[in-house]
Coordinates of C-alpha atoms and ligand atoms in Angstrom, one line a residue:
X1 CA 64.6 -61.1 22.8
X2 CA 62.2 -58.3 22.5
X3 CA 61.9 -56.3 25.9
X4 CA 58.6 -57.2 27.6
X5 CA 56.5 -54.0 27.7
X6 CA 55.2 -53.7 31.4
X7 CA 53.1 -50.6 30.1
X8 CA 50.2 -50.4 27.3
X9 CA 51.2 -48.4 23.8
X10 CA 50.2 -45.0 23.9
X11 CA 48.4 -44.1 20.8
X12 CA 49.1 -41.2 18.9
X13 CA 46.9 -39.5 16.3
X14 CA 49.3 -40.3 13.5
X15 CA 52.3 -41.3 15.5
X16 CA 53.0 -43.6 18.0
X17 CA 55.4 -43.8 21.5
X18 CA 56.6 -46.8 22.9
X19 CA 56.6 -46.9 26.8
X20 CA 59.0 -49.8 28.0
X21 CA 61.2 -50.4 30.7
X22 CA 65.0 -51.2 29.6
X23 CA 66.3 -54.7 30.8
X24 CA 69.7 -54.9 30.5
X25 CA 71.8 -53.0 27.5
X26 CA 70.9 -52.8 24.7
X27 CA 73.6 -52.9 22.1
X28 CA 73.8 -51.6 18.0
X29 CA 74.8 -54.6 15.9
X30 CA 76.0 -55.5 13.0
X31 CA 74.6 -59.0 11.6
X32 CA 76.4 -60.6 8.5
X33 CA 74.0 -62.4 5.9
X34 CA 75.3 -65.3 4.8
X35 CA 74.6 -68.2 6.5
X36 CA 70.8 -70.0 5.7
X37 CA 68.0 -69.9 8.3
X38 CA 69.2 -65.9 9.2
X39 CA 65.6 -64.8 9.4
X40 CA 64.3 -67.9 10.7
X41 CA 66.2 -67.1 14.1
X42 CA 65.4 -63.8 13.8
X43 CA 61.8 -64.3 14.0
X44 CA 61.7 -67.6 16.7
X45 CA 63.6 -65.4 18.7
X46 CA 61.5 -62.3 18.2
X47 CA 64.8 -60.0 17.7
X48 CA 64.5 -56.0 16.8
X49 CA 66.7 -56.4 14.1
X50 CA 65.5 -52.4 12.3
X51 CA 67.2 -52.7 8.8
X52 CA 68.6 -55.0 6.1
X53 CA 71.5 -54.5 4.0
X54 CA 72.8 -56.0 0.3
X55 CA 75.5 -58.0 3.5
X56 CA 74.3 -57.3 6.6
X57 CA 71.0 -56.8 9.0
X58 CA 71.5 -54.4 11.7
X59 CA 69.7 -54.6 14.8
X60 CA 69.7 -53.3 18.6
X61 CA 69.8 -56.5 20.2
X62 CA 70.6 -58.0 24.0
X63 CA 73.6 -60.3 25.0
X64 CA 71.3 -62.9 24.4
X65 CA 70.2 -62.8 21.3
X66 CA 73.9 -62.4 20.0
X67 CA 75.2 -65.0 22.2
X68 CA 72.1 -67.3 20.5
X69 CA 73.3 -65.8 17.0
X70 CA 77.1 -66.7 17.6
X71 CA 76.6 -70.0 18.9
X72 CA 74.4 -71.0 15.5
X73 CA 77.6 -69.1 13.5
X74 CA 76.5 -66.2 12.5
X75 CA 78.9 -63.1 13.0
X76 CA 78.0 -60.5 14.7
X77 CA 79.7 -57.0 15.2
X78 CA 78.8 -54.7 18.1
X79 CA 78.8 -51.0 16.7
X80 CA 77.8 -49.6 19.9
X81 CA 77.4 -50.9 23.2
X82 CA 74.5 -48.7 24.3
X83 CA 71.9 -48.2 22.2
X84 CA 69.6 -47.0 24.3
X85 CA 67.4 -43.6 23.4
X86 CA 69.9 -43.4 20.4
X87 CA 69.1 -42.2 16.7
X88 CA 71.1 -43.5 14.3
X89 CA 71.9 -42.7 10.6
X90 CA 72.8 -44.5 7.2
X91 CA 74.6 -42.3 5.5
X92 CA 76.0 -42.8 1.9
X93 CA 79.8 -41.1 1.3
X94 CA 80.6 -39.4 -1.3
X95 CA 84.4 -40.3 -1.4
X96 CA 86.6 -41.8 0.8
X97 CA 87.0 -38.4 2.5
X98 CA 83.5 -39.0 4.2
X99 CA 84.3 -41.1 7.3
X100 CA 87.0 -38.4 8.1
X101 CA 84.6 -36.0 8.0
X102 CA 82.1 -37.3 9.8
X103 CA 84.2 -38.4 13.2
X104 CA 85.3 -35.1 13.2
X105 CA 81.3 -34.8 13.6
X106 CA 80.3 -37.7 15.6
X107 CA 81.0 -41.2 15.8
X108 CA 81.0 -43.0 11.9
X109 CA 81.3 -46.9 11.2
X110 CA 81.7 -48.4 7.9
X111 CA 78.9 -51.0 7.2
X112 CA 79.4 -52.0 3.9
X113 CA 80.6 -50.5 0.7
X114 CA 78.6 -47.4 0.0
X115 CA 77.5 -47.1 3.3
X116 CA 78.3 -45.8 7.0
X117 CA 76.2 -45.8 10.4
X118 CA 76.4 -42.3 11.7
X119 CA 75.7 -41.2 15.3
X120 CA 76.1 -38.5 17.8
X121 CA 75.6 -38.8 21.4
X122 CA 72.7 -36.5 21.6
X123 CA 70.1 -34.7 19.6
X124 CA 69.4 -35.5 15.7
X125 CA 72.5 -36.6 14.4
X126 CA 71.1 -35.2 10.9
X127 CA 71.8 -31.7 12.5
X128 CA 75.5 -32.5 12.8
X129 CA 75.7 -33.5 8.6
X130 CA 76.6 -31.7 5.8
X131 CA 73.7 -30.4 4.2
X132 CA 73.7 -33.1 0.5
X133 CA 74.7 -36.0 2.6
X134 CA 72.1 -38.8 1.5
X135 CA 71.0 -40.2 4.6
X136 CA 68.5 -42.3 6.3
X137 CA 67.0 -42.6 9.9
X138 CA 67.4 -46.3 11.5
X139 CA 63.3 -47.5 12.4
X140 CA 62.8 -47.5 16.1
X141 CA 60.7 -50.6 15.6
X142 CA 61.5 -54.3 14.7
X143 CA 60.9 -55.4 10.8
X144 CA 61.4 -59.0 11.7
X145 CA 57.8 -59.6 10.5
X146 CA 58.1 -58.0 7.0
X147 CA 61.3 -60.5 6.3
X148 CA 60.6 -63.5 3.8
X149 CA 61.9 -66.4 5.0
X150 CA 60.9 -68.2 1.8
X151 CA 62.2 -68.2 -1.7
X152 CA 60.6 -65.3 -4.1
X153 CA 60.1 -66.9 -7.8
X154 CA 62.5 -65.1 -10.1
X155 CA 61.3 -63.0 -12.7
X156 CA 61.4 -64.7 -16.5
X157 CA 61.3 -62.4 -19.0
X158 CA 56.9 -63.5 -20.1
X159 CA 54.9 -61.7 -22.4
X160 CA 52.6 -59.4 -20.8
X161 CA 48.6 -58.4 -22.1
X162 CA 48.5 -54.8 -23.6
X163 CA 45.7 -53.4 -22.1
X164 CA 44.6 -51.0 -24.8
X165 CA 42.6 -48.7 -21.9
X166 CA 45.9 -48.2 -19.5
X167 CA 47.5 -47.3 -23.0
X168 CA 45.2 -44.2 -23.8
X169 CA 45.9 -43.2 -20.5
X170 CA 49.4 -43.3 -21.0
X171 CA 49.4 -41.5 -23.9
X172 CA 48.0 -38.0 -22.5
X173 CA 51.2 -37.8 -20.3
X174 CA 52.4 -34.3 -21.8
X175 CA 56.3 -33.4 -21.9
X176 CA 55.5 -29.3 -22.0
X177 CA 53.2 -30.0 -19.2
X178 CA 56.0 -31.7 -17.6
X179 CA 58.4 -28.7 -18.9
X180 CA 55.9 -26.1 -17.2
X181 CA 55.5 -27.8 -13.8
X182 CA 59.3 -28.2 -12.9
X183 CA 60.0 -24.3 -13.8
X184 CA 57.0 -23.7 -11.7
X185 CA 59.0 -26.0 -8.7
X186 CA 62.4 -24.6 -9.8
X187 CA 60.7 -20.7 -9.4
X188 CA 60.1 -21.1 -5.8
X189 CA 64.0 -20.7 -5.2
X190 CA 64.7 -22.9 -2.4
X191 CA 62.1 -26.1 -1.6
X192 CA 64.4 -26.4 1.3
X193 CA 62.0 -27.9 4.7
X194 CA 61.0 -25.2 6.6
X195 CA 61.6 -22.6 4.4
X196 CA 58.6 -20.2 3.0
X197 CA 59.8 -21.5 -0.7
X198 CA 59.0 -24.9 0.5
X199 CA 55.4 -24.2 2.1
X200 CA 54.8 -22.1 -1.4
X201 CA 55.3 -25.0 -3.7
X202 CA 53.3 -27.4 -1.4
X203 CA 50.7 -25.0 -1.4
X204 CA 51.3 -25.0 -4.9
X205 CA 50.8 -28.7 -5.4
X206 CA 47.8 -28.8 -3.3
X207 CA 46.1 -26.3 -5.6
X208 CA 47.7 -27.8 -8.6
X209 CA 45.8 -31.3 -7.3
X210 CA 42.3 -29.6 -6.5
X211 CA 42.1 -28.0 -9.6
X212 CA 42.3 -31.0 -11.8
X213 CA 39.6 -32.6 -9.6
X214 CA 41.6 -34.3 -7.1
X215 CA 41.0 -34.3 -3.7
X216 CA 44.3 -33.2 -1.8
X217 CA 45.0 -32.1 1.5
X218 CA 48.4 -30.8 3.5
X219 CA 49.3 -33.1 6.0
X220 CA 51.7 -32.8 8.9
X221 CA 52.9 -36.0 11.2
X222 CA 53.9 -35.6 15.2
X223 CA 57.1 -37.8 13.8
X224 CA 58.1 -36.2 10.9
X225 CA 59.7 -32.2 12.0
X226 CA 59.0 -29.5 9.9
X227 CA 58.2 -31.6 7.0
X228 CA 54.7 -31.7 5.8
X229 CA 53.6 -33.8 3.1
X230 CA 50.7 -33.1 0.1
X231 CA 48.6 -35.9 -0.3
X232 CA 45.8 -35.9 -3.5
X233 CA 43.8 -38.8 -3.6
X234 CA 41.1 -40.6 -6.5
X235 CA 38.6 -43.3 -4.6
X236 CA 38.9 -46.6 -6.3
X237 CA 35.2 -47.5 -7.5
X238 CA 35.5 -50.9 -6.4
X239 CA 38.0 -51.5 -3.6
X240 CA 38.2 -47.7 -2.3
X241 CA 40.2 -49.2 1.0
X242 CA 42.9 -50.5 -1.2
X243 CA 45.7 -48.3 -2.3
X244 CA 48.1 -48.1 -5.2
X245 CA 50.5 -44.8 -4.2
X246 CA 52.7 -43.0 -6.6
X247 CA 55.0 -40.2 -4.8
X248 CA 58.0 -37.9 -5.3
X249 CA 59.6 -35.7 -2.6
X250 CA 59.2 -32.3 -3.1
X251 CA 62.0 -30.7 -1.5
X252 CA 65.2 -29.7 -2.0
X253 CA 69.1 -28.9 -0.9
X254 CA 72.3 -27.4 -2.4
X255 CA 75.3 -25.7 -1.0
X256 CA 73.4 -22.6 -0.3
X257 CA 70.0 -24.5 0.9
X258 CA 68.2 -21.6 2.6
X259 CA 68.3 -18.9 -0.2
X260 CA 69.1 -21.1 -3.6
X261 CA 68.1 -24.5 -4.3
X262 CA 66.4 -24.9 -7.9
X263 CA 66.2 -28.7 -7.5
X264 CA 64.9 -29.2 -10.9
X265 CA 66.3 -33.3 -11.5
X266 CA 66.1 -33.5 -7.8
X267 CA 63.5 -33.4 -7.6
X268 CA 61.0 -31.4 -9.2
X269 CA 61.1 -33.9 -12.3
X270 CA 59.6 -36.5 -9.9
X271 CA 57.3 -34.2 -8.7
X272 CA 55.8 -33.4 -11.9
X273 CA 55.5 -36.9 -12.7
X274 CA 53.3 -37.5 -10.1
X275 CA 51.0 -34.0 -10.7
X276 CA 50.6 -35.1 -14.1
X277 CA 49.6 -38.6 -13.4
X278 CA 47.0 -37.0 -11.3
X279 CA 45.8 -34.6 -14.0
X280 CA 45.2 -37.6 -15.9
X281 CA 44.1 -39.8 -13.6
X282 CA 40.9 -37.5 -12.4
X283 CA 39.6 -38.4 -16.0
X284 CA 39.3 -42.2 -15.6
X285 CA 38.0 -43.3 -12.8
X286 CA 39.6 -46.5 -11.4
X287 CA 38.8 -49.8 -9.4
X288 CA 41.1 -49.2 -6.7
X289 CA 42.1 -45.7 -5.0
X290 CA 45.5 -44.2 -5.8
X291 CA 47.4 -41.4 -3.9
X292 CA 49.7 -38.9 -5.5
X293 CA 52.0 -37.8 -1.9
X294 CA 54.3 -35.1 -2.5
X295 CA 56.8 -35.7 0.6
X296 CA 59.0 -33.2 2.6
X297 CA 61.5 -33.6 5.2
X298 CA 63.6 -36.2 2.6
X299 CA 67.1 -34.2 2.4
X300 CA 67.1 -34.3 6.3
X301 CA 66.4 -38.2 6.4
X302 CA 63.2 -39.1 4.6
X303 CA 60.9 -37.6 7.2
X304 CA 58.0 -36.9 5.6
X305 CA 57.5 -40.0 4.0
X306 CA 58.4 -42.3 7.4
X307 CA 55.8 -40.6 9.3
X308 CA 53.6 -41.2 6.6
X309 CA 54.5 -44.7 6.5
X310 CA 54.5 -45.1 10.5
X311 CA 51.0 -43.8 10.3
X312 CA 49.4 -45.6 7.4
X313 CA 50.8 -49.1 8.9
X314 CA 49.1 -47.8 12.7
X315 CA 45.9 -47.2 10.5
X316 CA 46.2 -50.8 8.8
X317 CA 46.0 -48.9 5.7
X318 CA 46.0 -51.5 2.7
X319 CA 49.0 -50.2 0.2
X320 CA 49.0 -52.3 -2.8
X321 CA 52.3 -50.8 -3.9
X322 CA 54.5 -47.7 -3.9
X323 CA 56.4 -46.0 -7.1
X324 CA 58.5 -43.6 -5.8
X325 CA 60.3 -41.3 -8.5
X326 CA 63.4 -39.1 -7.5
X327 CA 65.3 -37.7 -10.4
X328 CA 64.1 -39.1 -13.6
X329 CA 65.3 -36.1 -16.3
X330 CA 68.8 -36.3 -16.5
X331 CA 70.6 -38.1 -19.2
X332 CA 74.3 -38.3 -19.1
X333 CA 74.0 -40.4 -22.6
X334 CA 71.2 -41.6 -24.9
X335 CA 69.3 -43.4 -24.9
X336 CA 69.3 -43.3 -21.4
X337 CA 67.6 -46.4 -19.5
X338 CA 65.3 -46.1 -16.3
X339 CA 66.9 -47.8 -13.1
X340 CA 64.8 -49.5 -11.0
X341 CA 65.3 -50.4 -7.2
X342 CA 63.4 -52.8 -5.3
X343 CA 64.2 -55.2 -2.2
X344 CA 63.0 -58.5 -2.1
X345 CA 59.5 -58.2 -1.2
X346 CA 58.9 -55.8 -3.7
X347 CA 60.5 -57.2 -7.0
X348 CA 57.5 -58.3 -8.4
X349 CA 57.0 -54.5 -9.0
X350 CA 60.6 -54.3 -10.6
X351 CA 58.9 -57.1 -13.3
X352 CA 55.9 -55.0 -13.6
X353 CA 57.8 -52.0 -14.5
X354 CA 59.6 -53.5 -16.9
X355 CA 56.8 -54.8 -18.9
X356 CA 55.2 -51.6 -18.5
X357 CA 57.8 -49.6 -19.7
X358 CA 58.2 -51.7 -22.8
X359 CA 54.3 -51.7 -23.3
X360 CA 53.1 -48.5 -22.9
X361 CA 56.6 -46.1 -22.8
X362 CA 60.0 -46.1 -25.3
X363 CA 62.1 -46.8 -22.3
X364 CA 64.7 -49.3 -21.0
X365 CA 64.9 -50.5 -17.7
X366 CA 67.1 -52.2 -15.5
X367 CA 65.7 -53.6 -12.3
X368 CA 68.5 -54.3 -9.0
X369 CA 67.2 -56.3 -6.2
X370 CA 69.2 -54.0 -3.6
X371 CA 67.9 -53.4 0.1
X372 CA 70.6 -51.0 0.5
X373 CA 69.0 -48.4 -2.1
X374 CA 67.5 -46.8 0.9
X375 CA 68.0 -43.4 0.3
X376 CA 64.7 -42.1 -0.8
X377 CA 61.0 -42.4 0.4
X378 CA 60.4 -45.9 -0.9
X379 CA 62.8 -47.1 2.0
X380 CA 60.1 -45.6 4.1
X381 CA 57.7 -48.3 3.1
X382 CA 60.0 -50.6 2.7
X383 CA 60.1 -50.6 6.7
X384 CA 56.4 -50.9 7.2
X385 CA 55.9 -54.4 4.6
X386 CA 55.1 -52.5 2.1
X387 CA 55.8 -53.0 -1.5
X388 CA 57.7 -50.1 -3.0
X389 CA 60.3 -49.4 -6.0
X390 CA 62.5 -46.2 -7.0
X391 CA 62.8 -44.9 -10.1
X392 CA 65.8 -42.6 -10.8
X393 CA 67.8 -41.8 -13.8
X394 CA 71.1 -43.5 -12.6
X395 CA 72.8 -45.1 -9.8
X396 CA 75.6 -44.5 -9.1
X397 CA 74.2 -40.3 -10.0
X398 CA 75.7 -39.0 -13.4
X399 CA 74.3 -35.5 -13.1
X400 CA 76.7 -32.9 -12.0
X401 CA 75.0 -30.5 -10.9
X402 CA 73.1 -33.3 -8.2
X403 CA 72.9 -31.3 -4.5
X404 CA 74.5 -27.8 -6.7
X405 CA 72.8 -24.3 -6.9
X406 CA 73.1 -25.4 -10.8
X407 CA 70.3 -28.1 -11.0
X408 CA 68.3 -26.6 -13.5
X409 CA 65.4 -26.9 -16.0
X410 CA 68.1 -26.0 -19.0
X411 CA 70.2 -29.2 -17.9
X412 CA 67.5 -31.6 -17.9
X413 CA 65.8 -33.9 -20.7
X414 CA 62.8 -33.9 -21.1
X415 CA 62.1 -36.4 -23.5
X416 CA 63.7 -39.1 -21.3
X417 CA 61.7 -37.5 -18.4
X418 CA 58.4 -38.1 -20.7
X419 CA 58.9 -41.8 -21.0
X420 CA 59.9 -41.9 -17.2
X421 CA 56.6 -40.7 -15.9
X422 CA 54.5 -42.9 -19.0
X423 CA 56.1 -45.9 -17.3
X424 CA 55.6 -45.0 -14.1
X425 CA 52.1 -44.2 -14.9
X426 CA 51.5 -46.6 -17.0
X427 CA 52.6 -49.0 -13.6
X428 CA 49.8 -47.0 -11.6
X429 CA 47.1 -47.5 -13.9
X430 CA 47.9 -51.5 -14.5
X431 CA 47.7 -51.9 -10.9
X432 CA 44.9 -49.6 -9.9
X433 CA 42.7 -51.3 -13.1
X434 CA 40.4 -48.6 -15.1
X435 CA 37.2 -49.3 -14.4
X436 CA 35.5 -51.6 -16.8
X437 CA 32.8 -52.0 -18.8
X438 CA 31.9 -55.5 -17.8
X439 CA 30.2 -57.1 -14.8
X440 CA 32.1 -55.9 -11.6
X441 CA 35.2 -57.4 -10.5
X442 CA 34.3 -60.6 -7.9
X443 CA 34.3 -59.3 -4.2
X444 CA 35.6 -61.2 -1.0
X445 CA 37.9 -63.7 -2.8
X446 CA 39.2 -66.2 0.2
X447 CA 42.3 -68.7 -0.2
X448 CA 42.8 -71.8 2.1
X449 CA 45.3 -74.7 1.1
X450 CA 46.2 -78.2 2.6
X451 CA 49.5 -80.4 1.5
X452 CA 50.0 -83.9 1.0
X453 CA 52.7 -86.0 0.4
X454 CA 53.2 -87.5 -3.1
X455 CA 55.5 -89.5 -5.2
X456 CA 56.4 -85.9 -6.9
X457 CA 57.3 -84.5 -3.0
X458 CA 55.2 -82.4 -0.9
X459 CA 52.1 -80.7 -3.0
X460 CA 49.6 -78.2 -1.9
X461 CA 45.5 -78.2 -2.4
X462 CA 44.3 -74.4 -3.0
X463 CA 40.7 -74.2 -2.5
X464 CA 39.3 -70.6 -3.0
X465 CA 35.6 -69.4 -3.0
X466 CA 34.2 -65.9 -3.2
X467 CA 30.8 -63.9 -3.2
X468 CA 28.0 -64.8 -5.6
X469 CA 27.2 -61.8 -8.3
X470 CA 24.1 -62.1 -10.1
X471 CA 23.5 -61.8 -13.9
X472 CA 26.8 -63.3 -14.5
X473 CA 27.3 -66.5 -16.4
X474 CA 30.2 -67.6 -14.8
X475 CA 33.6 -66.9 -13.0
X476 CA 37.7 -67.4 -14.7
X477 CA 40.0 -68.4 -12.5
X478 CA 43.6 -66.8 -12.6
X479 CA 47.2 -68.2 -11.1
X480 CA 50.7 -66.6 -10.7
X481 CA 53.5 -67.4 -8.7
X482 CA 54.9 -63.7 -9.1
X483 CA 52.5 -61.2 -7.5
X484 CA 50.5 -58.8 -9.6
X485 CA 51.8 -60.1 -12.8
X486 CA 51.7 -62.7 -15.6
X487 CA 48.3 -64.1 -14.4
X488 CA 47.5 -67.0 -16.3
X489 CA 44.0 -68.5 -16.4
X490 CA 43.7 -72.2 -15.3
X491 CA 40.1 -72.9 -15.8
X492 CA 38.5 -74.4 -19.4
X493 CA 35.0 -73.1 -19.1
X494 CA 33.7 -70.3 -17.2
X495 CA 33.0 -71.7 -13.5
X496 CA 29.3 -71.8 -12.2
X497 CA 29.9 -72.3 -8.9
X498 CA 31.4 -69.3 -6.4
X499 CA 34.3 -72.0 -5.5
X500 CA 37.2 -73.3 -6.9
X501 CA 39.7 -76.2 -6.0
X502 CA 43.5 -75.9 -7.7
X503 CA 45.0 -79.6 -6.7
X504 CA 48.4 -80.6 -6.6
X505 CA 50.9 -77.3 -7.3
X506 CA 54.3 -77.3 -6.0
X507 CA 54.2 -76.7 -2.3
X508 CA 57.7 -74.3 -1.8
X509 CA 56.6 -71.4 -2.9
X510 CA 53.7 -68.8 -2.6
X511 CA 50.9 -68.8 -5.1
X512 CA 48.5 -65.7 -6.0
X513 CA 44.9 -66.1 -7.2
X514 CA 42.7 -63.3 -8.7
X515 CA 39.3 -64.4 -10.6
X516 CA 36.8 -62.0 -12.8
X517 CA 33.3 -62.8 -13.7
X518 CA 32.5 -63.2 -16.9
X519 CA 29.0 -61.4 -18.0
X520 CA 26.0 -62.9 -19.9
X521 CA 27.6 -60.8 -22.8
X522 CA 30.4 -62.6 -22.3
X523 CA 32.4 -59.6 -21.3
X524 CA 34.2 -60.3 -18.7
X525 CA 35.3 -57.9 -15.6
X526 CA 38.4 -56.8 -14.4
X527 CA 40.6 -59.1 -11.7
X528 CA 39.2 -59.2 -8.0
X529 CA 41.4 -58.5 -5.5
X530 CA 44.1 -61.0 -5.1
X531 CA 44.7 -63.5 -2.7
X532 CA 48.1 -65.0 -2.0
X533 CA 48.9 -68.3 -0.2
X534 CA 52.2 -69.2 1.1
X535 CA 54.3 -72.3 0.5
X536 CA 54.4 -75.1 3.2
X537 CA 56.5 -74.1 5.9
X538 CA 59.2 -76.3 6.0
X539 CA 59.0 -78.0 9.0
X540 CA 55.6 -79.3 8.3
X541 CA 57.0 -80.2 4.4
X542 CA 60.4 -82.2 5.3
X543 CA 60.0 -85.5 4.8
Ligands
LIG601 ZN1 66.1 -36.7 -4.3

């Protein structure tokens, strides 16, 4: 049960501090997946469970809420009995050596294959780890809400609609361009946090962004350290307050971190994926705003990018989806395929990617639904709700010279680092939709359903409606049942009137609508925004 806090939130100007007495202990736990209904308890019960795992959740928890947990069968492991004003890490090992090393350091717990809970008994327990130790900070905050508690439709393999605009985009992405930019990153030495090489290459990327007619600014977050974070932005022309991002963090480590640490896979090829998109980008304006964010801070435990996160969320900043590229030039064999990392939430952008990469790009892909990928800045958004997928080269890492004073431009490839950023690009410009040349995309588009019981089971009523447009002869009315993809139009005719009634679809899963309008010309516009309604909850469905 969630402490009751006797004292109002104190707002932050980017940042936030909880105020709240502690009522009894409160204890680091360890909770095995398994078992149906996990979530379900999880959310009646209002828990602070902080991260999932591919096996386990992991939450700081009262003698309560794990006595409720074991009585329904669920096991639970205590990992430390006071969790109180405690940061903890996720660390990934590097061999079986690590946990060794670390409780020579602190106190280390094996979670999982692949990964270890790290922990110190004061201070930042990042301070106390070897410099190329891929880690991650545990959220102070609950993530209960962001869970799913019902079933995602699985991805089919569809075909997709080449849009011929998104691929003339595409096509301007340059490979010397790409070439130029990470020699420019790998130049400044060390992109090391807190180092003048690292303040040089952001001021580099801010500059790089205002010169191609982007607007960009150099943030820095009470949360996030040293770590400041460039972020260029284009205003979508149509839904300016929604936001498709596309980041890469720009700095880097090795074994000699403050003096030499080219970081040219890791990541200055990321980087320069995301400065060329916005090169390109600036020349096509678009219906919905994108951000290129160059983070920080994300060798020390993704700090840049989870202050970013923290404060976007505290803004109730609309993030239609995240690509976040780290390493994407290194081939140990050809052709080299693209992996892709998503959790559950966000697999939908794993399908997009995939057809995205096979439209516009001359790349494989392979997509893992894996929440334990968290060791990059998509697993910042991941604990905010928000949709988000990684991009890298390979998993488990092929490059030798990964975290070494050798990770250089001479190593890399950049034709596989080419088709990397088209995809990715190609990704951004799908979902931020070049603006078109048709009527304007429908505004205000509203979803309400009611269910019914049936001889075929429980069946749900989706009635939408949206805002009248003038000089438009009608509207088309577009389903999926996997967000932001494969949108299939369910109408005959062009609708005249500014609602629409979808009757009888399966009731155990979510649905997603989008509509356009369709001009006198009989061009029609690009998708509204799109509306998603969830499947009956099942109480209310069992028969
Ligand atoms: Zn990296």
């Amino acid at each position: 049960m969630k402490v009751p806090r006797a004292l109002p939130l104190v707002f932050l100007v980017g940042g936030l501090a909880f105020l709240h007495p502690s009522i009894g202990p409160v204890q680091l736990v360890r909770i095995d997946k398994g078992g149906p209904g996990l979530e379900e308890i999880f959310k009646a019960r209002d828990m602070d469970v902080v991260q999932e795992l591919a096996t386990c959740y992991l939450g700081r928890l009262d003698r309560e809420d794990v006595l409720a947990l074991r009585t329904s069968g669920v096991a639970v492991a205590i990992l430390d009995r006071d969790a109180a004003d405690k940061t903890y890490l996720l660390v990934r090992p590097e061999s079986a050596r690590t946990a060794v090393d670390l409780r020579k350091r602190g106190r280390a717990v094996f979670l999982e294959p692949g990964a270890l809970l790290f922990w110190t008994g004061a201070g930042d327990p990042s301070d106390a780890l070897p410099s190329g130790l891929p880690r991650k900070r545990l959220p102070a905050f609950s993530i209960v809400s962001y869970l799913r508690t019902y079933p995602m439709a699985s991805a089919s393999a569809r075909p997709a609609a080449r849009d011929p605009r998104v691929g003339v985009i595409v096509d301007q992405v340059s490979r010397d361009n790409l070439k130029a930019l990470i020699r420019a990153l790998q130049d400044f030495q060390t992109r090391r946090t807190g180092t003048a090489g690292c303040d040089a290459a952001a001021a580099f990327i801010h500059d790089y962004f205002h010169m191609n007619g982007v607007g960009a600014e150099i943030q820095k977050y009470p949360t996030g350290g040293d770590a400041v974070t460039v972020v260029g932005e284009l205003r979508g022309g149509a839904f300016p307050d929604d936001i498709v991002i596309v980041c890469a963090h720009f700095d880097s480590t090795s074994t000699m971190p403050e003096t030499l640490a080219p970081g040219a896979d890791d990541n200055a090829s990321g980087v320069a994926a995301v400065m060329e998109a916005a090169r390109i980008l600036a020349r096509y304006p678009t219906d919905y705003t994108v951000r290129f964010l160059a983070f920080s801070g994300e060798e020390q435990g993704l700090y840049g990018s989870s202050a970013y996160a923290l404060a976007a969320e505290r803004t109730d900043q609309r993030i239609v989806g995240v690509v976040n590229m780290d390493m994407i030039a290194y081939a140990d064999a050809m052709p080299e395929d693209l992996e892709i990392f998503v959790n559950r939430a966000s697999s939908w952008m794993g399908d997009r990617l995939f057809q995205d990469a096979a439209e516009y790009a001359d790349l494989t892909v392979s997509t893992r639904v894996d929440p334990s990928m968290v060791y990059s800045d998509h697993a910042s958004f991941w604990d905010h709700g928000y949709p988000a997928l990684l991009a890298i080269e390979d998993e488990p890492l092929q490059n030798p010279y990964y975290h070494q004073t050798g990770d250089t431009l001479d190593t890399l490839n950049l034709d596989f680092c080419a088709q990397a950023a088209k995809a990715a690009l190609a990704t951004v410009a799908v979902l931020a939709q070049p603006a078109g040349f048709g009527p304007p995309p429908p505004f205000r588009l509203e979803a309400r359903s009611s269910f019914f019981s049936s001889l075929l089971g429980t069946r749900k009523n989706i009635y939408i409606s949206w805002e009248p447009q003038s000089h438009v002869a009608g509207y088309n009315i577009y389903r999926t049942d996997i967000p932001y993809n494969y949108y299939e139009k369910i109408n005959d005719r062009p609708v005249t009137e500014v609602n629409y009634a979808d009757r009888g679809v399966a009731s155990g899963m979510w649905h997603y609508y989008v509509i356009t309008a369709v001009g006198q010309d009989g061009v029609e516009s690009n998708f509204s925004r799109q509306v998603e309604v969830p499947p009956v909850p099942p109480k209310q469905g069992a028969k």
